Coordinates of C-alpha atoms (C1' of nucleotides) in Angstrom, one line a residue:
Chain A
M1 CA 0.1 0.3 -0.3
I2 CA 3.0 2.3 0.7
K3 CA 4.4 3.3 -2.2
D4 CA 8.2 3.7 -1.4
K5 CA 10.0 4.2 -4.6
F6 CA 10.5 8.0 -4.5
A7 CA 7.1 9.5 -3.0
D8 CA 9.3 10.7 -0.1
A9 CA 9.0 14.6 -0.4
I10 CA 12.0 16.0 -0.2
A11 CA 12.4 18.5 2.9
P12 CA 14.9 21.3 1.9
V13 CA 17.1 21.4 3.9
G14 CA 18.9 25.0 3.4
H15 CA 18.5 27.4 0.7
T16 CA 20.8 25.6 -2.2
D17 CA 19.5 25.4 -5.5
D18 CA 21.3 23.1 -7.5
D19 CA 23.1 25.8 -9.3
D20 CA 25.4 27.4 -7.2
V21 CA 29.2 26.3 -6.9
G22 CA 31.2 24.1 -9.2
A23 CA 28.3 22.3 -9.5
I24 CA 27.2 18.6 -9.9
N25 CA 25.7 19.1 -12.1
E26 CA 28.2 20.6 -14.8
I27 CA 29.7 16.9 -14.6
L28 CA 28.4 14.7 -18.2
G29 CA 29.3 11.8 -16.6
F30 CA 26.9 12.9 -13.2
H31 CA 24.3 13.1 -15.8
I32 CA 24.7 10.0 -18.1
R33 CA 24.7 7.8 -15.0
L34 CA 21.4 9.6 -14.1
A35 CA 19.9 9.0 -17.7
H36 CA 20.9 5.6 -17.2
G37 CA 19.4 5.4 -13.8
A38 CA 16.0 6.7 -14.8
C39 CA 15.7 4.6 -18.0
L40 CA 16.7 1.2 -17.1
R41 CA 14.2 1.8 -13.7
H42 CA 11.3 2.2 -16.3
F43 CA 12.8 -0.7 -18.1
T44 CA 12.7 -3.1 -15.3
E45 CA 9.1 -1.9 -14.4
T46 CA 8.3 -2.5 -18.4
F47 CA 9.4 -5.9 -17.9
T48 CA 8.9 -6.9 -14.2
D49 CA 6.1 -9.2 -15.8
L50 CA 8.5 -10.6 -18.2
D51 CA 10.8 -11.5 -14.9
L52 CA 13.5 -10.3 -17.3
T53 CA 16.8 -8.1 -16.9
Q54 CA 18.2 -5.7 -19.5
K55 CA 21.1 -7.7 -20.1
Q56 CA 19.3 -10.6 -20.5
V57 CA 17.2 -9.4 -23.2
S58 CA 20.5 -7.9 -25.0
V59 CA 21.7 -11.7 -24.1
L60 CA 18.4 -12.9 -25.9
W61 CA 18.4 -10.6 -28.4
L62 CA 22.4 -11.6 -29.6
V63 CA 22.2 -14.8 -29.6
D64 CA 18.8 -14.8 -32.0
D65 CA 20.8 -12.4 -34.0
H66 CA 23.7 -14.6 -34.3
P67 CA 23.1 -18.4 -33.8
G68 CA 26.0 -19.9 -32.4
I69 CA 27.6 -17.4 -31.2
A70 CA 30.1 -18.0 -28.2
Q71 CA 30.6 -16.3 -24.8
T72 CA 33.3 -14.4 -25.3
D73 CA 31.9 -13.1 -28.2
L74 CA 29.1 -12.3 -26.5
A75 CA 30.6 -10.5 -23.5
Q76 CA 32.8 -8.5 -26.2
R77 CA 29.8 -7.1 -27.6
L78 CA 28.1 -5.9 -24.5
R79 CA 30.7 -5.5 -22.8
M80 CA 30.8 -7.8 -20.1
D81 CA 33.7 -10.2 -18.7
R82 CA 33.6 -14.1 -19.1
A83 CA 32.7 -14.8 -15.1
T84 CA 29.7 -12.3 -14.9
T85 CA 28.5 -13.7 -18.8
M86 CA 28.4 -17.0 -17.6
A87 CA 26.2 -16.1 -14.6
I88 CA 23.8 -14.3 -17.1
I89 CA 23.7 -17.3 -19.5
N90 CA 23.2 -20.0 -15.9
R91 CA 20.4 -18.1 -14.9
L92 CA 18.5 -18.2 -19.1
Q93 CA 19.3 -21.4 -19.7
A94 CA 17.9 -22.1 -15.6
K95 CA 14.5 -20.5 -17.6
H96 CA 15.1 -22.8 -20.7
F97 CA 15.4 -19.9 -22.8
L98 CA 18.6 -21.2 -24.7
R99 CA 21.2 -24.0 -24.6
R100 CA 25.2 -24.4 -25.1
D101 CA 26.8 -27.0 -27.9
R102 CA 29.9 -27.9 -27.8
S103 CA 31.2 -25.8 -30.8
P104 CA 32.5 -28.8 -33.7
K105 CA 34.8 -25.9 -34.8
D106 CA 36.6 -25.4 -31.1
G107 CA 36.4 -27.6 -28.3
R108 CA 36.8 -24.8 -26.3
K109 CA 33.8 -23.0 -27.7
Q110 CA 30.2 -23.0 -26.3
A111 CA 28.2 -22.5 -29.5
L112 CA 24.4 -20.6 -28.1
F113 CA 21.1 -21.0 -29.4
L114 CA 18.0 -19.7 -28.3
E115 CA 15.7 -22.6 -26.7
P116 CA 11.9 -22.5 -27.8
D117 CA 11.0 -20.9 -24.7
G118 CA 13.6 -17.8 -26.1
I119 CA 12.4 -17.9 -29.1
E120 CA 8.7 -16.9 -27.3
M121 CA 10.2 -15.0 -24.7
L122 CA 12.7 -12.5 -27.2
A123 CA 9.3 -11.8 -29.0
R124 CA 7.4 -10.6 -26.1
A125 CA 10.9 -9.2 -25.0
K126 CA 10.8 -7.0 -28.4
Q127 CA 7.1 -5.8 -27.5
A128 CA 7.8 -4.7 -24.6
I129 CA 11.1 -3.3 -25.4
G130 CA 8.6 -1.3 -28.2
E131 CA 6.5 0.4 -25.6
H132 CA 10.2 1.3 -23.2
E133 CA 12.1 3.0 -25.9
A134 CA 8.4 5.1 -26.9
W135 CA 8.9 5.6 -23.4
V136 CA 12.5 6.9 -24.1
K137 CA 12.0 9.0 -27.3
S138 CA 8.8 10.5 -26.0
R139 CA 11.2 13.5 -25.2
F140 CA 12.8 14.1 -28.3
S141 CA 13.0 14.8 -32.1
D142 CA 13.8 11.9 -34.6
K143 CA 16.5 14.1 -35.4
E144 CA 17.8 14.1 -31.6
V145 CA 17.3 10.8 -31.7
R146 CA 19.8 9.8 -34.0
Q147 CA 21.8 12.6 -32.6
L148 CA 21.8 11.9 -29.2
I149 CA 22.3 7.6 -30.6
E150 CA 25.4 9.0 -32.6
L151 CA 27.0 11.5 -29.7
L152 CA 26.5 8.0 -27.2
S153 CA 28.0 5.7 -29.8
R154 CA 31.6 8.3 -29.4
I155 CA 31.5 7.0 -25.5
H156 CA 31.3 3.5 -25.8
E157 CA 32.7 2.7 -29.4
Chain B
M1 CA 50.1 -10.9 -16.0
I2 CA 46.4 -12.3 -17.7
K3 CA 44.8 -8.7 -19.0
D4 CA 41.5 -10.5 -18.4
K5 CA 39.0 -8.0 -18.4
F6 CA 38.1 -7.0 -22.5
A7 CA 41.4 -8.6 -24.0
D8 CA 39.4 -11.3 -25.3
A9 CA 39.5 -11.4 -29.7
I10 CA 36.4 -12.3 -30.5
A11 CA 36.3 -14.8 -32.7
P12 CA 33.5 -14.3 -35.7
V13 CA 30.8 -16.4 -35.8
G14 CA 29.0 -15.8 -39.1
H15 CA 28.4 -13.4 -41.5
T16 CA 26.4 -10.7 -39.9
D17 CA 28.0 -6.6 -39.4
D18 CA 25.9 -5.3 -36.4
D19 CA 23.2 -4.0 -39.1
D20 CA 21.7 -6.1 -40.7
V21 CA 17.3 -6.9 -39.0
G22 CA 15.9 -4.4 -36.4
A23 CA 19.2 -4.2 -35.2
I24 CA 19.9 -3.8 -31.3
N25 CA 22.1 -0.8 -32.4
E26 CA 18.8 0.9 -32.9
I27 CA 17.6 1.2 -29.4
L28 CA 18.4 4.2 -27.8
G29 CA 18.3 2.4 -25.0
F30 CA 21.3 0.4 -25.7
H31 CA 23.4 3.2 -26.4
I32 CA 22.1 4.9 -23.0
R33 CA 23.7 1.9 -21.2
L34 CA 26.5 0.7 -23.2
A35 CA 27.9 4.7 -23.0
H36 CA 26.6 4.9 -19.1
G37 CA 28.9 1.2 -18.5
A38 CA 32.2 2.7 -20.9
C39 CA 31.8 5.7 -18.5
L40 CA 31.3 3.6 -14.8
R41 CA 34.4 1.6 -16.1
H42 CA 36.6 4.5 -16.6
F43 CA 35.2 6.1 -13.3
T44 CA 36.1 3.1 -11.6
E45 CA 39.6 2.4 -13.0
T46 CA 40.3 6.5 -12.1
F47 CA 39.4 5.9 -8.3
T48 CA 41.3 2.6 -7.7
D49 CA 43.9 3.9 -5.4
L50 CA 41.0 6.3 -3.7
D51 CA 38.8 2.9 -3.1
L52 CA 35.4 5.1 -4.0
T53 CA 32.9 4.5 -6.0
Q54 CA 30.8 6.8 -8.1
K55 CA 27.9 6.8 -5.8
Q56 CA 29.7 7.8 -2.6
V57 CA 31.7 10.5 -4.5
S58 CA 28.5 11.9 -5.5
V59 CA 27.4 11.4 -1.6
L60 CA 29.9 12.9 -0.7
W61 CA 29.7 15.9 -2.9
L62 CA 26.2 16.3 -1.7
V63 CA 26.6 16.2 1.8
D64 CA 29.5 18.7 0.6
D65 CA 27.3 21.3 -1.1
H66 CA 24.5 20.9 1.6
P67 CA 25.8 20.6 5.0
G68 CA 22.9 19.1 7.0
I69 CA 21.1 17.3 4.1
A70 CA 19.1 14.3 5.2
Q71 CA 19.3 10.8 4.2
T72 CA 15.8 11.2 2.2
D73 CA 16.2 14.4 1.0
L74 CA 20.2 12.6 -0.5
A75 CA 18.4 9.6 -1.7
Q76 CA 16.2 11.9 -4.0
R77 CA 18.6 13.8 -5.4
L78 CA 20.3 10.5 -7.1
R79 CA 17.4 8.8 -7.7
M80 CA 18.5 6.1 -4.9
D81 CA 16.0 4.0 -2.3
R82 CA 15.9 5.0 1.8
A83 CA 17.5 1.0 1.9
T84 CA 20.2 1.8 -1.5
T85 CA 21.1 4.9 0.7
M86 CA 21.1 3.6 3.9
A87 CA 24.2 1.2 2.3
I88 CA 26.3 3.7 1.4
I89 CA 25.7 6.7 4.3
N90 CA 27.2 3.6 6.0
R91 CA 30.4 2.3 4.1
L92 CA 31.2 6.1 4.1
Q93 CA 31.0 6.7 7.8
A94 CA 32.9 3.5 8.7
K95 CA 35.5 5.5 6.8
H96 CA 35.0 8.2 8.9
F97 CA 34.4 9.7 5.8
L98 CA 31.6 11.9 6.9
R99 CA 28.8 11.8 10.6
R100 CA 25.0 11.6 11.5
D101 CA 23.7 14.1 13.6
R102 CA 20.4 13.6 14.7
S103 CA 18.1 16.9 13.0
P104 CA 16.9 19.6 15.9
K105 CA 13.8 20.6 14.1
D106 CA 12.7 17.1 12.9
G107 CA 13.7 14.5 15.8
R108 CA 13.3 11.7 12.5
K109 CA 16.0 13.3 10.4
Q110 CA 19.7 13.0 10.4
A111 CA 21.9 15.0 9.1
L112 CA 24.9 14.4 7.0
F113 CA 27.9 16.6 7.6
L114 CA 31.5 15.6 6.1
E115 CA 34.3 14.5 8.4
P116 CA 37.7 15.9 7.7
D117 CA 38.8 13.2 6.6
G118 CA 35.3 13.2 4.4
I119 CA 36.9 16.4 2.9
E120 CA 39.6 15.6 2.6
M121 CA 38.8 13.1 0.4
L122 CA 36.3 14.7 -1.8
A123 CA 38.9 17.4 -2.8
R124 CA 41.2 14.6 -3.8
A125 CA 38.1 12.8 -5.8
K126 CA 37.1 16.3 -7.3
Q127 CA 40.8 15.8 -8.7
A128 CA 40.0 12.5 -9.9
I129 CA 36.6 13.7 -11.6
G130 CA 38.8 16.4 -13.5
E131 CA 40.7 13.4 -15.1
H132 CA 37.9 11.2 -15.3
E133 CA 35.8 14.4 -16.9
A134 CA 38.4 15.4 -19.6
W135 CA 38.1 11.5 -20.9
V136 CA 35.1 11.6 -21.6
K137 CA 34.7 15.0 -22.8
S138 CA 37.9 14.5 -25.2
R139 CA 35.4 13.3 -27.8
F140 CA 32.9 16.3 -28.2
S141 CA 33.6 19.9 -28.8
D142 CA 31.9 22.0 -25.7
K143 CA 28.7 22.2 -27.7
E144 CA 28.0 19.4 -28.0
V145 CA 29.2 18.2 -24.4
R146 CA 26.4 21.4 -23.4
Q147 CA 23.8 19.3 -25.9
L148 CA 24.4 16.0 -24.7
I149 CA 23.8 17.8 -21.2
E150 CA 20.8 18.9 -22.1
L151 CA 19.4 16.3 -23.9
L152 CA 20.4 13.7 -21.3
S153 CA 18.2 15.7 -18.7
R154 CA 15.3 15.0 -20.3
I155 CA 15.2 11.6 -19.7
H156 CA 16.3 11.9 -16.3
E157 CA 14.3 15.0 -14.8
Chain C
dG1 C1' -5.4 17.9 22.4
dT2 C1' -5.9 13.0 20.9
dC3 C1' -5.4 10.2 17.5
dT4 C1' -4.6 8.3 12.9
dA5 C1' -1.9 8.5 8.7
dA6 C1' 2.4 10.0 7.1
dT7 C1' 7.7 10.5 7.5
dT8 C1' 12.4 9.1 8.3
dG9 C1' 15.9 6.1 9.2
dT10 C1' 16.9 1.3 11.0
dT11 C1' 17.6 -3.8 10.1
dA12 C1' 17.4 -7.8 7.2
dG13 C1' 16.9 -10.5 3.4
dC14 C1' 16.7 -11.0 -1.4
dA15 C1' 19.0 -10.8 -6.8
dA16 C1' 21.5 -8.8 -9.9
dT17 C1' 26.1 -7.0 -11.9
dA18 C1' 31.2 -6.4 -11.9
dC19 C1' 34.9 -7.9 -10.4
dA20 C1' 39.9 -11.0 -9.6
dT21 C1' 42.0 -15.3 -9.2
dA22 C1' 42.3 -20.1 -10.1
dC23 C1' 41.6 -24.4 -12.7
dA24 C1' 40.6 -27.8 -16.7
dA25 C1' 40.4 -28.3 -21.4
dT26 C1' 41.4 -27.3 -25.9
dA27 C1' 43.7 -24.9 -29.9
dT28 C1' 47.6 -22.8 -32.0
dC29 C1' 52.1 -21.6 -32.9
dG30 C1' 57.2 -22.0 -32.8
Chain D
dC1 C1' 56.2 -32.1 -29.1
dG2 C1' 56.4 -28.6 -25.6
dA3 C1' 54.3 -23.7 -24.3
dT4 C1' 51.7 -20.0 -24.9
dA5 C1' 46.5 -17.9 -25.6
dT6 C1' 41.8 -18.9 -25.3
dT7 C1' 38.0 -20.7 -23.4
dG8 C1' 35.0 -22.0 -20.3
dT9 C1' 34.0 -22.8 -15.5
dA10 C1' 34.3 -22.3 -10.3
dT11 C1' 34.7 -18.9 -6.4
dG12 C1' 34.8 -15.7 -3.9
dT13 C1' 33.6 -10.1 -2.8
dA14 C1' 31.6 -6.0 -2.8
dT15 C1' 28.3 -2.9 -4.4
dT16 C1' 23.9 -1.9 -5.8
dG17 C1' 18.5 -1.9 -6.2
dC18 C1' 14.9 -3.5 -4.6
dT19 C1' 11.0 -5.6 -0.1
dA20 C1' 9.3 -5.4 3.0
dA21 C1' 8.6 -4.9 8.0
dC22 C1' 9.1 -2.4 12.7
dA23 C1' 10.1 2.2 16.1
dA24 C1' 10.2 6.9 16.2
dT25 C1' 9.2 11.1 15.5
dT26 C1' 6.0 14.7 13.5
dA27 C1' 2.1 16.5 11.0
dG28 C1' -3.5 16.1 10.1
dA29 C1' -7.5 15.6 10.7
dC30 C1' -11.1 15.6 13.6

DNA sequence: GTCTAATTGTTAGCAATACATACAATATCG
DNA sequence: CGATATTGTATGTATTGCTAACAATTAGAC
């Protein structure tokens, strides 16, 4: 019944209006992190029913786009280390969303493939991503979206 | 000796070139998250010696900007819930970077103040943030930085 | 003023990264 | 063949984000 999250009204401590000193608000990285937080929060809400995280959806999506992809390749594309990738793959496998096949070409590698459950879940996830994206993009014109993607890409590429 | 992180060379699985289907690369949220990841990773590297996380620095900074701020107010500004804020404050207090004083005006609130160690650490942190910011901003013109901040603000505000 | 409701801090617990490290199996190359 | 690198795996730790419950305090309704 109690809406905990951010319902808390703030009791302003002093006088400051967030735009005084060598303000934290001038730090680009600060805004990137806040925007990410807002984004991730809305994503999580949107995916409450599907019980999937952003990382998990990304993995399903990439495995679908690249059947037989290896864990290392996945990790590289999503900028994760191998241990973290393992944890995510394990969770998805436990839910029967994907399977590991030993790669015939390279015995060290595990080729990843979506299971039927995973294919269905991905379809639903893409639907939900549509909503989520609409929420994000509602703030921008098409031109601004392209601009934003271009600028952000310079950071992570 | 082994540079684990992202040293893994990728073994391209197939043919795809990342720009075929209803690509994941067209999702704005995806780029926000990758950019955030890259940002956070560099931040963490920059702050290895200081042993501070991004959240912790933000808290120190805000407590310095708003002496006597309450935890709820902090949480609201950084978009965290109360429990998470507690954990962060506890860690910072354990390091003697700040202290809790019961607020004289509202017995429920804890007024936060930096301790001498915290003040010194924040000074060093701001130095490090300068480097970190330079790394981020090196990709952009001044105009683009302002643009980016303006656009990102629309998401988290 | 009193009683009820809301706020604030706190504690405990859980899930999901993110990372380091070490190990085994496999592949590659001199 | 033998040294080295790659890949997956297992373990362990830290941080974050959230829920749920509880006590103390305050604010509001009446």
